[in-house]
Short mmCIF file of N, CA and C in Angstrom, two decimals:
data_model
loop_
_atom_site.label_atom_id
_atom_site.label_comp_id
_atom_site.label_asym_id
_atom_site.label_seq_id
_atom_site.Cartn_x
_atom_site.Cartn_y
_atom_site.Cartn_z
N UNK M 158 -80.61 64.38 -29.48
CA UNK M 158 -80.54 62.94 -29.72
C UNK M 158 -79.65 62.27 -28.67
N UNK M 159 -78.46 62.86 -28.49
CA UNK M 159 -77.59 62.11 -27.19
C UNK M 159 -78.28 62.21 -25.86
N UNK M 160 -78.53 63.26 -25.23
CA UNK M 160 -79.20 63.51 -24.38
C UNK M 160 -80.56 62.18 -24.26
N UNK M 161 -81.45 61.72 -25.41
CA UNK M 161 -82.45 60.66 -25.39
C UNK M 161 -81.74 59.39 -25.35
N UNK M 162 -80.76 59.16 -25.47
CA UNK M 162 -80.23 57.86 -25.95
C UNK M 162 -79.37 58.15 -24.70
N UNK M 163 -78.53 58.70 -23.73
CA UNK M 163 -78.40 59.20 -22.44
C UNK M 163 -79.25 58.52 -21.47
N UNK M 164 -80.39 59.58 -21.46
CA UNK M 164 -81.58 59.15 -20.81
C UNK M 164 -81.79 57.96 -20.50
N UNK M 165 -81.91 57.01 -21.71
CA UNK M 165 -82.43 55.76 -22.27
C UNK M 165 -82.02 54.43 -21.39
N UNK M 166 -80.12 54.84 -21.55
CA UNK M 166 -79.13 53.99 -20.99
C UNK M 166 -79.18 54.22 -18.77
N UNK M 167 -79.48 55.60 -18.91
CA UNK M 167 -79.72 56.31 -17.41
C UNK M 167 -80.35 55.13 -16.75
N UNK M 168 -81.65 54.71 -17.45
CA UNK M 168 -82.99 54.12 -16.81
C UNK M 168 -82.81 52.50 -16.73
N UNK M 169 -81.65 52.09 -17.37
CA UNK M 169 -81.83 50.67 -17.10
C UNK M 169 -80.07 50.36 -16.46
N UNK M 170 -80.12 51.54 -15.77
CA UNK M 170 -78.57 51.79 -15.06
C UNK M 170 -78.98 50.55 -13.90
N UNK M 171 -77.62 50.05 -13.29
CA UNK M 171 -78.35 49.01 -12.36
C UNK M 171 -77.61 49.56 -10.68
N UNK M 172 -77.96 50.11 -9.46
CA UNK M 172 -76.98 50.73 -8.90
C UNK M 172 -75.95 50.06 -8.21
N UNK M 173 -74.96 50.04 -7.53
CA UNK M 173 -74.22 49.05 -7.23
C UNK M 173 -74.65 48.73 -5.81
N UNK M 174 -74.61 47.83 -5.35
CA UNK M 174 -74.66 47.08 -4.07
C UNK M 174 -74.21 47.23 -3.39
N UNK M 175 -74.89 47.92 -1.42
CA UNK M 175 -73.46 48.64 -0.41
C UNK M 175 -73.00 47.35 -0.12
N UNK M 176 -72.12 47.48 0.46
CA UNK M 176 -71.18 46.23 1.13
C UNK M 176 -71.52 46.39 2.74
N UNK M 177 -71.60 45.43 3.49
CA UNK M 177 -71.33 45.07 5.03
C UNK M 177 -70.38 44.64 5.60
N UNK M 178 -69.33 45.02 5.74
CA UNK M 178 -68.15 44.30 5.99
C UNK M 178 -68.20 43.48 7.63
N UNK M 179 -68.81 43.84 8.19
CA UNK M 179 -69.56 43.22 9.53
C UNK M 179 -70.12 41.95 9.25
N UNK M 180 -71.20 42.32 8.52
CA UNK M 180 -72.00 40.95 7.95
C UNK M 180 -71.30 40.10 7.30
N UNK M 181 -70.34 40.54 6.33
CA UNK M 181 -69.67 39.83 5.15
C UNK M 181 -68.79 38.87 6.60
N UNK M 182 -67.83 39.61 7.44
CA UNK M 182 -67.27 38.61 8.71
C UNK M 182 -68.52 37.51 9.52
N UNK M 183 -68.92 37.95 9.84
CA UNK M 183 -69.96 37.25 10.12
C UNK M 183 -70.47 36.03 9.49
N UNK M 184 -70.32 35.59 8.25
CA UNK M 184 -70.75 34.79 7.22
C UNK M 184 -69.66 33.79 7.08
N UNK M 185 -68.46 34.73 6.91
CA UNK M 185 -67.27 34.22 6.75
C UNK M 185 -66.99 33.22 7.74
N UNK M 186 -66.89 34.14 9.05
CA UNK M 186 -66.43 33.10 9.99
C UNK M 186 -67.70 31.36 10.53
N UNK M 187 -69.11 31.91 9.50
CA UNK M 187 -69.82 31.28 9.95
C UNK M 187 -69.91 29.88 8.83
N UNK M 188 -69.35 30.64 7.37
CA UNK M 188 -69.68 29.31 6.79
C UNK M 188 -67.87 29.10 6.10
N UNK M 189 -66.92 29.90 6.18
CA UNK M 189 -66.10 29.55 5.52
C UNK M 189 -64.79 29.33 6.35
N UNK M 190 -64.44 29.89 7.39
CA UNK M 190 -63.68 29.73 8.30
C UNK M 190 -63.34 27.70 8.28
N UNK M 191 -64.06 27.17 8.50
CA UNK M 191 -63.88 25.77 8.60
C UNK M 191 -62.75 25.45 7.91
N UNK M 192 -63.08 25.53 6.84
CA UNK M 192 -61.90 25.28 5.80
C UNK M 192 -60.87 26.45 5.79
N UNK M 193 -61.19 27.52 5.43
CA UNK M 193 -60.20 28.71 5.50
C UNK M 193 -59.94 29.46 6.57
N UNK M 194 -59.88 28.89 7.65
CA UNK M 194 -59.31 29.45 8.92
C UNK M 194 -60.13 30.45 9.19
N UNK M 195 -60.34 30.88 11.04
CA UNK M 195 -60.64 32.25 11.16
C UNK M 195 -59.74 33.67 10.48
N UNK M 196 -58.73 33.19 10.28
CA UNK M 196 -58.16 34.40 9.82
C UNK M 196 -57.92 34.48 8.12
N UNK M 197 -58.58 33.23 7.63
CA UNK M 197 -58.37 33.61 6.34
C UNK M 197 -56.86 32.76 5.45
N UNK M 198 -56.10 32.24 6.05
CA UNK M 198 -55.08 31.85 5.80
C UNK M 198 -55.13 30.30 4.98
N UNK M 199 -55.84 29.46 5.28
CA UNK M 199 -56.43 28.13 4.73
C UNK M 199 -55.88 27.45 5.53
N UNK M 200 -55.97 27.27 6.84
CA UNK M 200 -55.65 26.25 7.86
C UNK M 200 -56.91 26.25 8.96
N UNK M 201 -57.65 25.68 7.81
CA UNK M 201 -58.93 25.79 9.01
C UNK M 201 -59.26 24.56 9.61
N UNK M 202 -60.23 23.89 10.54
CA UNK M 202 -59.88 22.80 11.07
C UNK M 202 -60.20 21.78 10.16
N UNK M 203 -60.71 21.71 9.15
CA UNK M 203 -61.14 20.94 8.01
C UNK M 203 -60.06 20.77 6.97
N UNK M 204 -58.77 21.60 6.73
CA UNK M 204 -58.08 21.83 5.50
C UNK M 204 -57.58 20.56 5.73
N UNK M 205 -56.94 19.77 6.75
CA UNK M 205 -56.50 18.37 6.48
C UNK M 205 -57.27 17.44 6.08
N UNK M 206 -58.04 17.51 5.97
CA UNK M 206 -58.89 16.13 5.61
C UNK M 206 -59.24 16.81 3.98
N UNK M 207 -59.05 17.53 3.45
CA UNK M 207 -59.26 18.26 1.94
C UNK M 207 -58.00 17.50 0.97
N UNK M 208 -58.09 17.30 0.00
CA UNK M 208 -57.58 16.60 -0.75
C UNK M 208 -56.60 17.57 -1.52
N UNK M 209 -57.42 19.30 -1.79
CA UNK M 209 -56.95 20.39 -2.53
C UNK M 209 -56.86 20.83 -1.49
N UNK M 210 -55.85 21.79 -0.76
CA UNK M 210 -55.86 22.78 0.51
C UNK M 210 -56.64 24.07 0.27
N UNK M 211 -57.06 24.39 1.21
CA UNK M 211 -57.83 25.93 0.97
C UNK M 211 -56.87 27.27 0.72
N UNK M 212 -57.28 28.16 0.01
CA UNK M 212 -56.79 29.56 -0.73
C UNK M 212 -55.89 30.04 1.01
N UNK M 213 -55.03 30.52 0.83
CA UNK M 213 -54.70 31.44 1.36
C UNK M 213 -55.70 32.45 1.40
N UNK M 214 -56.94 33.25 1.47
CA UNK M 214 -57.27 34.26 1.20
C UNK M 214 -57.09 35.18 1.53
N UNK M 215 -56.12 35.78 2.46
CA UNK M 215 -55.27 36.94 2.37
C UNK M 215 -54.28 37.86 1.43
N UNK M 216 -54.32 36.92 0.56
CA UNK M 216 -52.87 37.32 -0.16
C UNK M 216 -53.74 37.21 -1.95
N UNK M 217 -55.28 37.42 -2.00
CA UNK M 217 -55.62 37.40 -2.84
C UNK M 217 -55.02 38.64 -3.89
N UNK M 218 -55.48 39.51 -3.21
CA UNK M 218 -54.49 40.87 -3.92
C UNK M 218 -52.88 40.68 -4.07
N UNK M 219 -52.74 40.56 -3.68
CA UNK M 219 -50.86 40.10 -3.94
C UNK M 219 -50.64 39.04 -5.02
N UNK M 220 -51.52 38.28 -4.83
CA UNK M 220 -51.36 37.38 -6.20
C UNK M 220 -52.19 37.59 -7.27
N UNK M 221 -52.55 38.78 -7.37
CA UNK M 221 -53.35 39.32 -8.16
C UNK M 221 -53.06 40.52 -9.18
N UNK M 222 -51.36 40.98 -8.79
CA UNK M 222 -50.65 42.05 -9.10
C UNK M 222 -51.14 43.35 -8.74
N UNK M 223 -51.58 43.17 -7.34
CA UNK M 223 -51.91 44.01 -6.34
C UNK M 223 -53.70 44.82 -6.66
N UNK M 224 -54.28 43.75 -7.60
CA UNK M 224 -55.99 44.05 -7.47
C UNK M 224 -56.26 42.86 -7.26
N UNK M 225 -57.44 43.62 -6.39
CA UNK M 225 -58.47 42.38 -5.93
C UNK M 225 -59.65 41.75 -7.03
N UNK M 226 -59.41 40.61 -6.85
CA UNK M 226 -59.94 39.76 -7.95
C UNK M 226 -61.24 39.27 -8.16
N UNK M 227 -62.15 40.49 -7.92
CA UNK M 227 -63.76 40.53 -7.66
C UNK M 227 -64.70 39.17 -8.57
N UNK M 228 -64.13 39.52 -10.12
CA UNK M 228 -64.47 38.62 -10.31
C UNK M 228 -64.46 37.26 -10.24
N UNK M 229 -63.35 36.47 -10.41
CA UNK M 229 -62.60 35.11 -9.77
C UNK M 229 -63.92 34.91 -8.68
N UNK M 230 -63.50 35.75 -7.83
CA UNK M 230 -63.64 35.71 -6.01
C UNK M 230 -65.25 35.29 -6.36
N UNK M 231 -66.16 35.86 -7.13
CA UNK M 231 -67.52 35.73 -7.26
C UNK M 231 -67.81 34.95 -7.60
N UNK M 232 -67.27 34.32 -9.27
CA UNK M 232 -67.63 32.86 -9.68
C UNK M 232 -66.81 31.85 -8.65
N UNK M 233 -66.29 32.19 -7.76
CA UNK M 233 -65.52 30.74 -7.43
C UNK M 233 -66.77 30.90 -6.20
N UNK M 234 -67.42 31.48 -5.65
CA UNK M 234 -68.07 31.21 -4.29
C UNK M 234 -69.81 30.58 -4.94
N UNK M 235 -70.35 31.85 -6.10
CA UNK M 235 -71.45 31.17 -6.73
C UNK M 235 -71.32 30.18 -7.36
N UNK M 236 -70.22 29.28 -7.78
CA UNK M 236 -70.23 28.50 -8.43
C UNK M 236 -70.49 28.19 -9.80
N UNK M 237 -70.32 30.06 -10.50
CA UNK M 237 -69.91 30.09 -12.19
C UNK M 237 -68.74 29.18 -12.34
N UNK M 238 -67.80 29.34 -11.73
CA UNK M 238 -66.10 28.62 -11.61
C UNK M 238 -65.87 27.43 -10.64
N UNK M 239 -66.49 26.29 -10.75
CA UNK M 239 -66.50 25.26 -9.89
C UNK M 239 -64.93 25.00 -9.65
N UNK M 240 -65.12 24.30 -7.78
CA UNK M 240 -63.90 23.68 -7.54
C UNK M 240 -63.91 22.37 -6.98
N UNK M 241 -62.86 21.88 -7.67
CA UNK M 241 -63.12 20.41 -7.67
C UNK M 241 -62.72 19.79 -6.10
N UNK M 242 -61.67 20.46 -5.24
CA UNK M 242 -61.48 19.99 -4.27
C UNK M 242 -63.33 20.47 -3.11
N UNK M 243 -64.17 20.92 -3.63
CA UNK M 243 -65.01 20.67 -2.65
C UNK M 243 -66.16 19.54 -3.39
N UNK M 244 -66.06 19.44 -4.56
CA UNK M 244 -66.99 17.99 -5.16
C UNK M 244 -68.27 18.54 -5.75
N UNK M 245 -68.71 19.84 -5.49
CA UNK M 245 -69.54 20.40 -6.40
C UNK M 245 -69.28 22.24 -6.04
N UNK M 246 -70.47 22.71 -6.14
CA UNK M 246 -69.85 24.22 -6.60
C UNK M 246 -70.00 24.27 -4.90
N UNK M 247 -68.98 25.59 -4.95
CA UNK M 247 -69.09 26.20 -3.42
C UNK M 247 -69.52 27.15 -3.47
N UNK M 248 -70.48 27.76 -2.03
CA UNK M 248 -69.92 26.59 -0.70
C UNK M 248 -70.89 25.32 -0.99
N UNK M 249 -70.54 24.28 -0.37
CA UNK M 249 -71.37 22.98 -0.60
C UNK M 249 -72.93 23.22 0.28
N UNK M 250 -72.36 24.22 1.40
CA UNK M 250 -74.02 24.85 2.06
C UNK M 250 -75.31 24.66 1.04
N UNK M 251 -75.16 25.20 -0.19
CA UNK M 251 -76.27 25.01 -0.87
C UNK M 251 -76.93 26.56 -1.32
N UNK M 252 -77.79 26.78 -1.59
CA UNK M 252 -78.14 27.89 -1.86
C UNK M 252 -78.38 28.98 -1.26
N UNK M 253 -77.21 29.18 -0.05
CA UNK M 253 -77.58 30.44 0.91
C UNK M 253 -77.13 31.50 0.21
N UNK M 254 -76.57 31.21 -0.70
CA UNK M 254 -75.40 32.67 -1.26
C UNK M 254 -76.30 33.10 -2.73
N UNK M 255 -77.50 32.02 -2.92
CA UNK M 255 -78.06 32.44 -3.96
C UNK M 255 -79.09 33.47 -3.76
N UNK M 256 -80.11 33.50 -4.44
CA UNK M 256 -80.93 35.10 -4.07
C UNK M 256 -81.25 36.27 -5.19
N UNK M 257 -81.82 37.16 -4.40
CA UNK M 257 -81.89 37.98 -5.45
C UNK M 257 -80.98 38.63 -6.06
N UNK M 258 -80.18 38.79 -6.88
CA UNK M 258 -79.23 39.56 -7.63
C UNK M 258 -79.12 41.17 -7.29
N UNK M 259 -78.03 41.35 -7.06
CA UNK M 259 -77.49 42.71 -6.84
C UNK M 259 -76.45 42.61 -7.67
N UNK M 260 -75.91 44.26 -7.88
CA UNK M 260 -74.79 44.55 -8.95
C UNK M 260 -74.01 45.03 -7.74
N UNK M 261 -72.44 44.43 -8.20
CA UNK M 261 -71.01 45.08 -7.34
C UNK M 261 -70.12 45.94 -8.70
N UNK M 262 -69.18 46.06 -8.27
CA UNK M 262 -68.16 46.57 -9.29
C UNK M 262 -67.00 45.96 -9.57
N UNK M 263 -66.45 45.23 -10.89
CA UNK M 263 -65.42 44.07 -10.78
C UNK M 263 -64.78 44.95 -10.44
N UNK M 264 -63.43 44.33 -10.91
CA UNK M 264 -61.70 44.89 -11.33
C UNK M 264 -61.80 45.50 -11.92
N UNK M 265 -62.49 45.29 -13.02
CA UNK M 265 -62.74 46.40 -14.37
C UNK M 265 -62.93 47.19 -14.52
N UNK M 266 -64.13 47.61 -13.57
CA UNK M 266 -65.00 48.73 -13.32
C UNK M 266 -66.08 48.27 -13.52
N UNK M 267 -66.74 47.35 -13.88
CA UNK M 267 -67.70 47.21 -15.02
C UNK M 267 -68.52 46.04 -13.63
N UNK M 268 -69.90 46.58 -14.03
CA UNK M 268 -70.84 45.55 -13.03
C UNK M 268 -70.83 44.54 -12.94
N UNK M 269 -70.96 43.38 -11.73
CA UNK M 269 -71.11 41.72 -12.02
C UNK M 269 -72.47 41.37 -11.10
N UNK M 270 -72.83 41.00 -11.38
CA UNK M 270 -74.44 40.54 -11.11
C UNK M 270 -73.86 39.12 -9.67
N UNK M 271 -74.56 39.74 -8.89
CA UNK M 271 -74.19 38.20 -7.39
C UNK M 271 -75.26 38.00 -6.81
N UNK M 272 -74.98 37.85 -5.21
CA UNK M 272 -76.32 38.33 -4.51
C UNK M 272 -75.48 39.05 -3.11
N UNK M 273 -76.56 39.38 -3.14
CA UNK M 273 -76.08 40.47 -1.70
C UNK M 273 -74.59 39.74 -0.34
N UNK M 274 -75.18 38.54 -0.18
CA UNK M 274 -74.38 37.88 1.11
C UNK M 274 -73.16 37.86 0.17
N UNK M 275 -73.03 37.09 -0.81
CA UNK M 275 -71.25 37.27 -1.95
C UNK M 275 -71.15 38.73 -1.72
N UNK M 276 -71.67 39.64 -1.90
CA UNK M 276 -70.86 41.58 -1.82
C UNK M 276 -70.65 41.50 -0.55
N UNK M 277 -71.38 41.17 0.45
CA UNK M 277 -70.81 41.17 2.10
C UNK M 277 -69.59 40.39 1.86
N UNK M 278 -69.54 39.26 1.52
CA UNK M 278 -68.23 38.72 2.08
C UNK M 278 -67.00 39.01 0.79
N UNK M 279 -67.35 39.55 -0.18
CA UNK M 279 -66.41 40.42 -1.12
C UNK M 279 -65.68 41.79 -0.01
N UNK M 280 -66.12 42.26 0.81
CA UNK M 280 -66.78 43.60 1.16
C UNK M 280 -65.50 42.91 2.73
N UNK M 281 -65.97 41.76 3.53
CA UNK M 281 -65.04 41.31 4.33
C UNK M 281 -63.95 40.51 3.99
N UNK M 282 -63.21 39.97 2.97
CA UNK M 282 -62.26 39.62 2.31
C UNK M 282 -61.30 40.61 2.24
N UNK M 283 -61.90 42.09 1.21
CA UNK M 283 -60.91 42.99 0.93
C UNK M 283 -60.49 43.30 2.33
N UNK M 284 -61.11 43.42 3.51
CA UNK M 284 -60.46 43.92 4.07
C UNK M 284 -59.24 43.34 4.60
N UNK M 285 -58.94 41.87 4.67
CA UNK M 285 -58.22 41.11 5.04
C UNK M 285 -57.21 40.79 4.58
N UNK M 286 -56.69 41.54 3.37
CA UNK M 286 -55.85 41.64 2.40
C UNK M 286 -54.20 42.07 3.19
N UNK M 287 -53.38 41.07 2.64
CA UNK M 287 -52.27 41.55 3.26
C UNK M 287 -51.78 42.62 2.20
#
């Protein structure tokens, strides 16, 4: 009986999503840098004219009690977790980050449903972690 009910759970397993950390930079510096600096810091050439300043995003883990905050990081870019300093969900680009759904792995352990370009730039974030 465990072994079928095993099985069962086996087959609608979802696998997790590789990361590009190349690509994920690539994206970064292509759609988010503006506001959050090339390096990630939130002094990008746009942060003055922002009403809310942009994340530090280096120091996500540090203010995180030293984990990275997969989930946060996901709803705040798909726009589960809107932010008000950009006036609708980010990025304001529009639906490049939407797509077909892939599974990553939160904080938790436990799967979160995104799309592929969010695990790239999940994937180039961590690495930028002070």
């Amino acid at each position: 009986m465990r072994i079928a009910i095993l099985a069962l759970f086996m087959g609608f397993a979802t696998p997790v999503a590789a990361q590009d950390v190349q690509q994920g930079a690539t994206l970064f510096q292509y759609y988010c840098a503006t506001c959050h600096g090339i390096s990630g810091t939130g002094n990008g050439p746009m942060s003055p004219s922002l009403v809310v300043q942009p994340a530090d995003l280096t120091t996500l883990t540090a203010r995180n009690d030293d984990v990275f905050p997969v989930t946060r990081v996901v709803m705040r870019i798909d726009g589960r977790e809107p932010l008000v300093s950009h006036g609708s969900m980010m990025p304001v680009y529009g639906d490049f980050f939407a797509g077909t759904d892939v599974a990553t792995k939160a904080e938790t352990g436990q799967p979160i449903m995104t799309s592929q370009p969010i695990v790239d730039l999940l994937a180039y974030l961590q690495t930028i972690q002070q």
